[in-house]
Amino acid sequence: MLALTRDVSPAIARCELTHVVRERIDVDLARRQHEQYEHALESLGCVVRRLPADDTMPDSVFIEDTAIVLRDVAVIARPGAPSRRREVVAVSLALSPMRSLVFIVEPGTLDGGDVVVLGRTIYVGRSSRTNADGIGQLRVAVYPYGYTVTTVDVAGCLHLKSAVTALNDRTVLLNRAWVSTDVFAAFDRIEVDPGEPAAANVVSLDGQLIVGSTFPRTRMRLERAGFPITTVDASELAKAEGALTCCSLLVA
Ligand code: CIR
């Protein structure tokens, strides 16, 4: 498994924020925590390749939002925030030797953080970043590869993946305050601890999980369900409204 990551921009203080109040971000601490995250990916078998960042793209560390990488194709997103649109250029170049590429184009918008893949079904959040046109373009792009797309309403959080992530092909971790559990009725469902609303965003590598250290009670629920867990502290990038999945693009 290759994990593409991207350096923390020196301009991260100018990041987009939607549901989070702006606080001072310690860039060095964010970088150190990001390295720990990369080490966690490596310890679970990934080869990490970090793309460079500069001060013109404050949010580029959140590389997940720039693409949806499937087995046969990569869909290059068109981020809903105009300040993030240029991030896709370097990511397209990095992915082009490995996948054929399809691009979401205007007037479509789509953030990778709104996309949860479970087997051959792709759940896409309709959010402040992803619009109906973007979802429609994704549906057309993936249909030839045997995927269907289901639209999910998201409320109260930035992306669908803030509310729900896949632990494996049968199991999801979700926060019922932000997404309807009915949508995932066919799956085994683990809910976050109610005092840890942002805990639903975990990285899964074949069921081995990377979980944020600020969510101990949700971690206990996952342990009780039998999932092996690596913990990382991602609290500094959380001030930029980023979580764990957003900091990598996994290329199987
Ligand atoms: C943004 O608002 O776009 C960034 N500050 C945070 C993006 C987080 N991405 C993600 O959850 N996939």
CSV table of C-alpha atoms and ligand atoms in Angstrom, one decimal:
chain,number,residue,atom,x,y,z
A,1,MET,CA,0.0,0.0,0.0
A,2,LEU,CA,1.3,3.4,-0.9
A,3,ALA,CA,0.2,6.3,1.2
A,4,LEU,CA,0.6,9.8,-0.4
A,5,THR,CA,0.9,12.5,2.2
A,6,ARG,CA,1.7,16.2,1.9
A,7,ASP,CA,3.8,18.5,4.0
A,8,VAL,CA,2.1,21.0,6.4
A,9,SER,CA,2.1,24.3,4.6
A,10,PRO,CA,3.8,27.2,6.4
A,11,ALA,CA,0.6,29.1,5.7
A,12,ILE,CA,-1.7,26.6,7.6
A,13,ALA,CA,-2.9,29.5,9.8
A,14,ARG,CA,-4.9,30.7,6.8
A,15,CYS,CA,-6.7,27.4,6.4
A,16,GLU,CA,-10.4,27.1,5.6
A,17,LEU,CA,-12.6,26.7,8.7
A,18,THR,CA,-16.3,25.9,8.7
A,19,HIS,CA,-17.4,24.5,12.1
A,20,VAL,CA,-14.3,25.3,14.1
A,21,VAL,CA,-13.3,28.5,15.8
A,22,ARG,CA,-9.9,29.8,14.6
A,23,GLU,CA,-7.0,29.2,17.1
A,24,ARG,CA,-3.3,29.7,16.8
A,25,ILE,CA,-1.7,26.6,15.1
A,26,ASP,CA,1.9,25.7,16.1
A,27,VAL,CA,3.3,24.7,12.7
A,28,ASP,CA,6.3,22.8,14.1
A,29,LEU,CA,4.0,20.8,16.4
A,30,ALA,CA,1.6,20.1,13.6
A,31,ARG,CA,4.6,18.8,11.5
A,32,ARG,CA,5.8,16.6,14.4
A,33,GLN,CA,2.4,15.1,14.8
A,34,HIS,CA,2.1,14.6,11.1
A,35,GLU,CA,5.4,12.7,11.1
A,36,GLN,CA,4.0,10.5,13.9
A,37,TYR,CA,1.0,9.8,11.7
A,38,GLU,CA,3.3,8.9,8.8
A,39,HIS,CA,5.2,6.5,11.1
A,40,ALA,CA,1.9,4.9,12.1
A,41,LEU,CA,1.1,4.3,8.5
A,42,GLU,CA,4.5,2.8,7.9
A,43,SER,CA,4.2,0.6,11.0
A,44,LEU,CA,1.0,-0.8,9.4
A,45,GLY,CA,2.8,-1.7,6.2
A,46,CYS,CA,2.4,1.5,4.0
A,47,VAL,CA,5.2,3.0,2.0
A,48,VAL,CA,4.8,6.8,2.6
A,49,ARG,CA,5.6,9.3,-0.1
A,50,ARG,CA,5.2,12.9,1.0
A,51,LEU,CA,4.6,15.6,-1.5
A,52,PRO,CA,5.9,19.1,-0.9
A,53,ALA,CA,3.8,22.1,0.1
A,54,ASP,CA,4.2,25.8,-0.1
A,55,ASP,CA,2.6,29.0,1.3
A,56,THR,CA,0.1,29.4,-1.5
A,57,MET,CA,-2.0,26.4,-0.5
A,58,PRO,CA,-2.7,26.5,3.3
A,59,ASP,CA,-4.8,23.3,3.4
A,60,SER,CA,-2.7,21.1,1.2
A,61,VAL,CA,-1.8,18.7,4.0
A,62,PHE,CA,-5.4,17.4,3.8
A,63,ILE,CA,-4.5,15.5,0.6
A,64,GLU,CA,-7.5,13.2,0.9
A,65,ASP,CA,-9.8,15.9,-0.4
A,66,THR,CA,-8.0,16.0,-3.8
A,67,ALA,CA,-8.8,12.6,-5.2
A,68,ILE,CA,-10.7,9.3,-4.9
A,69,VAL,CA,-8.4,6.4,-5.6
A,70,LEU,CA,-10.1,3.2,-6.7
A,71,ARG,CA,-8.6,0.0,-7.9
A,72,ASP,CA,-8.9,0.8,-11.6
A,73,VAL,CA,-9.2,4.6,-11.7
A,74,ALA,CA,-8.6,7.7,-9.8
A,75,VAL,CA,-11.1,10.5,-9.8
A,76,ILE,CA,-9.5,13.9,-9.4
A,77,ALA,CA,-11.7,16.0,-7.2
A,78,ARG,CA,-12.6,19.7,-7.6
A,79,PRO,CA,-12.6,21.0,-4.0
A,80,GLY,CA,-15.6,23.0,-2.9
A,81,ALA,CA,-13.4,25.7,-1.4
A,82,PRO,CA,-11.9,27.8,-4.2
A,83,SER,CA,-8.7,28.3,-2.1
A,84,ARG,CA,-8.0,24.6,-2.4
A,85,ARG,CA,-8.5,24.0,-6.2
A,86,ARG,CA,-4.8,24.2,-7.1
A,87,GLU,CA,-4.0,21.4,-4.7
A,88,VAL,CA,-5.1,18.8,-7.3
A,89,VAL,CA,-2.3,19.6,-9.8
A,90,ALA,CA,0.6,17.9,-7.9
A,91,VAL,CA,-1.7,15.1,-6.8
A,92,SER,CA,-2.8,14.4,-10.4
A,93,LEU,CA,0.9,14.3,-11.5
A,94,ALA,CA,1.7,11.9,-8.6
A,95,LEU,CA,-1.2,9.6,-9.4
A,96,SER,CA,-0.9,9.6,-13.2
A,97,PRO,CA,1.7,6.8,-13.5
A,98,MET,CA,-0.5,4.6,-11.3
A,99,ARG,CA,-4.1,5.1,-12.4
A,100,SER,CA,-6.0,6.4,-15.3
A,101,LEU,CA,-7.5,9.7,-14.3
A,102,VAL,CA,-10.9,11.3,-14.6
A,103,PHE,CA,-11.4,14.9,-13.6
A,104,ILE,CA,-14.4,16.5,-11.9
A,105,VAL,CA,-15.1,19.7,-13.8
A,106,GLU,CA,-17.0,23.0,-13.3
A,107,PRO,CA,-19.7,23.4,-12.1
A,108,GLY,CA,-19.2,20.2,-10.1
A,109,THR,CA,-17.5,20.3,-6.7
A,110,LEU,CA,-16.4,17.3,-4.8
A,111,ASP,CA,-14.1,16.9,-1.8
A,112,GLY,CA,-12.5,13.4,-1.2
A,113,GLY,CA,-13.5,13.8,2.4
A,114,ASP,CA,-17.1,13.3,1.4
A,115,VAL,CA,-16.5,9.9,-0.1
A,116,VAL,CA,-16.8,6.6,1.8
A,117,VAL,CA,-16.2,3.4,-0.3
A,118,LEU,CA,-17.8,0.2,1.0
A,119,GLY,CA,-17.2,-2.6,-1.5
A,120,ARG,CA,-18.7,-1.5,-4.8
A,121,THR,CA,-20.9,1.1,-3.2
A,122,ILE,CA,-19.6,4.7,-3.0
A,123,TYR,CA,-21.4,6.8,-0.4
A,124,VAL,CA,-21.0,10.5,-1.1
A,125,GLY,CA,-22.0,13.3,1.3
A,126,ARG,CA,-23.9,16.3,0.0
A,127,SER,CA,-22.1,18.9,2.0
A,128,SER,CA,-21.0,22.5,1.9
A,129,ARG,CA,-18.1,21.3,-0.3
A,130,THR,CA,-19.7,18.6,-2.5
A,131,ASN,CA,-22.6,19.5,-4.8
A,132,ALA,CA,-25.1,17.5,-6.8
A,133,ASP,CA,-23.3,18.1,-10.1
A,134,GLY,CA,-20.0,16.8,-8.6
A,135,ILE,CA,-21.8,13.7,-7.3
A,136,GLY,CA,-23.4,13.1,-10.7
A,137,GLN,CA,-20.0,13.4,-12.5
A,138,LEU,CA,-18.5,10.9,-10.0
A,139,ARG,CA,-21.4,8.5,-10.7
A,140,VAL,CA,-20.7,8.6,-14.4
A,141,ALA,CA,-17.0,8.2,-13.9
A,142,VAL,CA,-17.1,5.1,-11.7
A,143,TYR,CA,-20.1,3.3,-13.4
A,144,PRO,CA,-17.8,1.6,-16.0
A,145,TYR,CA,-15.8,0.1,-13.2
A,146,GLY,CA,-18.8,-1.5,-11.5
A,147,TYR,CA,-19.4,1.0,-8.7
A,148,THR,CA,-22.7,2.6,-7.7
A,149,VAL,CA,-23.0,6.0,-6.0
A,150,THR,CA,-25.4,6.7,-3.1
A,151,THR,CA,-25.9,10.3,-1.9
A,152,VAL,CA,-26.0,10.9,1.8
A,153,ASP,CA,-27.1,14.0,3.6
A,154,VAL,CA,-24.6,15.3,6.1
A,155,ALA,CA,-25.4,17.9,8.8
A,156,GLY,CA,-23.4,19.5,11.5
A,157,CYS,CA,-19.9,18.6,10.3
A,158,LEU,CA,-17.6,19.3,7.4
A,159,HIS,CA,-17.5,16.1,5.4
A,160,LEU,CA,-19.2,12.7,5.3
A,161,LYS,CA,-16.0,11.2,6.6
A,162,SER,CA,-16.3,13.4,9.7
A,163,ALA,CA,-19.4,11.5,10.5
A,164,VAL,CA,-18.7,7.9,9.3
A,165,THR,CA,-15.7,5.8,8.1
A,166,ALA,CA,-15.5,2.2,7.0
A,167,LEU,CA,-13.6,-0.1,9.4
A,168,ASN,CA,-13.8,-3.0,6.9
A,169,ASP,CA,-16.3,-3.9,4.2
A,170,ARG,CA,-18.9,-4.9,6.7
A,171,THR,CA,-18.5,-2.4,9.6
A,172,VAL,CA,-18.7,1.3,9.9
A,173,LEU,CA,-17.9,3.7,12.8
A,174,LEU,CA,-20.4,6.6,12.9
A,175,ASN,CA,-21.8,9.6,14.8
A,176,ARG,CA,-25.6,9.4,14.6
A,177,ALA,CA,-25.8,13.1,15.3
A,178,TRP,CA,-24.2,13.9,12.0
A,179,VAL,CA,-25.4,11.2,9.7
A,180,SER,CA,-28.5,8.9,9.6
A,181,THR,CA,-27.8,5.4,10.8
A,182,ASP,CA,-30.5,4.2,8.4
A,183,VAL,CA,-28.3,4.7,5.4
A,184,PHE,CA,-25.8,2.1,6.9
A,185,ALA,CA,-28.5,-0.3,8.2
A,186,ALA,CA,-27.1,-3.1,6.1
A,187,PHE,CA,-23.7,-2.9,7.9
A,188,ASP,CA,-22.4,-3.6,11.4
A,189,ARG,CA,-22.4,-0.2,13.1
A,190,ILE,CA,-20.2,1.0,16.0
A,191,GLU,CA,-21.2,4.4,17.3
A,192,VAL,CA,-18.7,7.0,18.7
A,193,ASP,CA,-18.9,7.8,22.4
A,194,PRO,CA,-21.4,10.7,22.6
A,195,GLY,CA,-18.8,12.8,24.4
A,196,GLU,CA,-16.4,12.4,21.4
A,197,PRO,CA,-18.4,13.6,18.4
A,198,ALA,CA,-15.3,13.9,16.1
A,199,ALA,CA,-14.1,10.4,16.8
A,200,ALA,CA,-15.8,8.7,13.7
A,201,ASN,CA,-12.8,9.6,11.5
A,202,VAL,CA,-10.3,6.7,11.7
A,203,VAL,CA,-7.9,5.3,9.2
A,204,SER,CA,-8.4,1.6,8.4
A,205,LEU,CA,-5.7,-0.5,6.8
A,206,ASP,CA,-7.3,-3.9,6.3
A,207,GLY,CA,-9.1,-3.5,9.7
A,208,GLN,CA,-6.0,-2.2,11.5
A,209,LEU,CA,-7.0,1.2,12.8
A,210,ILE,CA,-5.3,4.5,13.4
A,211,VAL,CA,-7.3,6.3,16.0
A,212,GLY,CA,-6.9,9.8,17.5
A,213,SER,CA,-5.5,9.9,21.1
A,214,THR,CA,-8.1,12.4,22.1
A,215,PHE,CA,-10.9,9.8,21.7
A,216,PRO,CA,-10.1,7.2,24.5
A,217,ARG,CA,-13.7,6.2,25.0
A,218,THR,CA,-14.4,5.5,21.4
A,219,ARG,CA,-11.1,3.7,21.2
A,220,MET,CA,-12.3,1.3,24.0
A,221,ARG,CA,-15.5,0.6,22.0
A,222,LEU,CA,-13.3,-0.3,19.0
A,223,GLU,CA,-11.0,-2.5,21.1
A,224,ARG,CA,-13.9,-4.3,22.6
A,225,ALA,CA,-15.1,-5.1,19.0
A,226,GLY,CA,-11.7,-6.7,18.4
A,227,PHE,CA,-10.0,-4.1,16.1
A,228,PRO,CA,-6.2,-3.7,16.5
A,229,ILE,CA,-5.5,0.0,17.2
A,230,THR,CA,-2.6,2.4,16.8
A,231,THR,CA,-3.1,5.7,18.5
A,232,VAL,CA,-1.7,9.1,17.2
A,233,ASP,CA,-2.1,12.6,18.5
A,234,ALA,CA,-3.5,14.8,15.7
A,235,SER,CA,-4.7,17.6,17.9
A,236,GLU,CA,-2.8,20.4,16.2
A,237,LEU,CA,-4.2,19.8,12.7
A,238,ALA,CA,-7.7,19.3,14.3
A,239,LYS,CA,-7.5,23.1,14.9
A,240,ALA,CA,-7.5,23.3,11.0
A,241,GLU,CA,-10.6,21.1,11.0
A,242,GLY,CA,-8.6,18.2,9.8
A,243,ALA,CA,-8.8,14.6,11.1
A,244,LEU,CA,-6.9,11.4,10.3
A,245,THR,CA,-8.1,10.1,7.0
A,246,CYS,CA,-7.7,13.6,5.4
A,247,CYS,CA,-3.9,13.4,5.8
A,248,SER,CA,-3.3,10.6,3.4
A,249,LEU,CA,-4.4,9.2,0.0
A,250,LEU,CA,-4.1,5.4,0.1
A,251,VAL,CA,-3.2,3.7,-3.2
A,252,ALA,CA,-3.5,0.0,-3.1
B,1,CIR,C1,-10.8,22.6,5.0
B,1,CIR,O1,-11.7,23.2,5.5
B,1,CIR,O2,-10.9,22.3,3.8
B,1,CIR,C2,-9.6,22.1,5.8
B,1,CIR,N1,-9.3,23.2,6.7
B,1,CIR,C3,-9.9,20.8,6.5
B,1,CIR,C4,-10.1,19.7,5.5
B,1,CIR,C5,-10.2,18.4,6.2
B,1,CIR,N2,-10.4,17.4,5.3
B,1,CIR,C6,-11.1,16.2,5.5
B,1,CIR,O3,-11.6,16.1,6.6
B,1,CIR,N3,-11.1,15.3,4.5
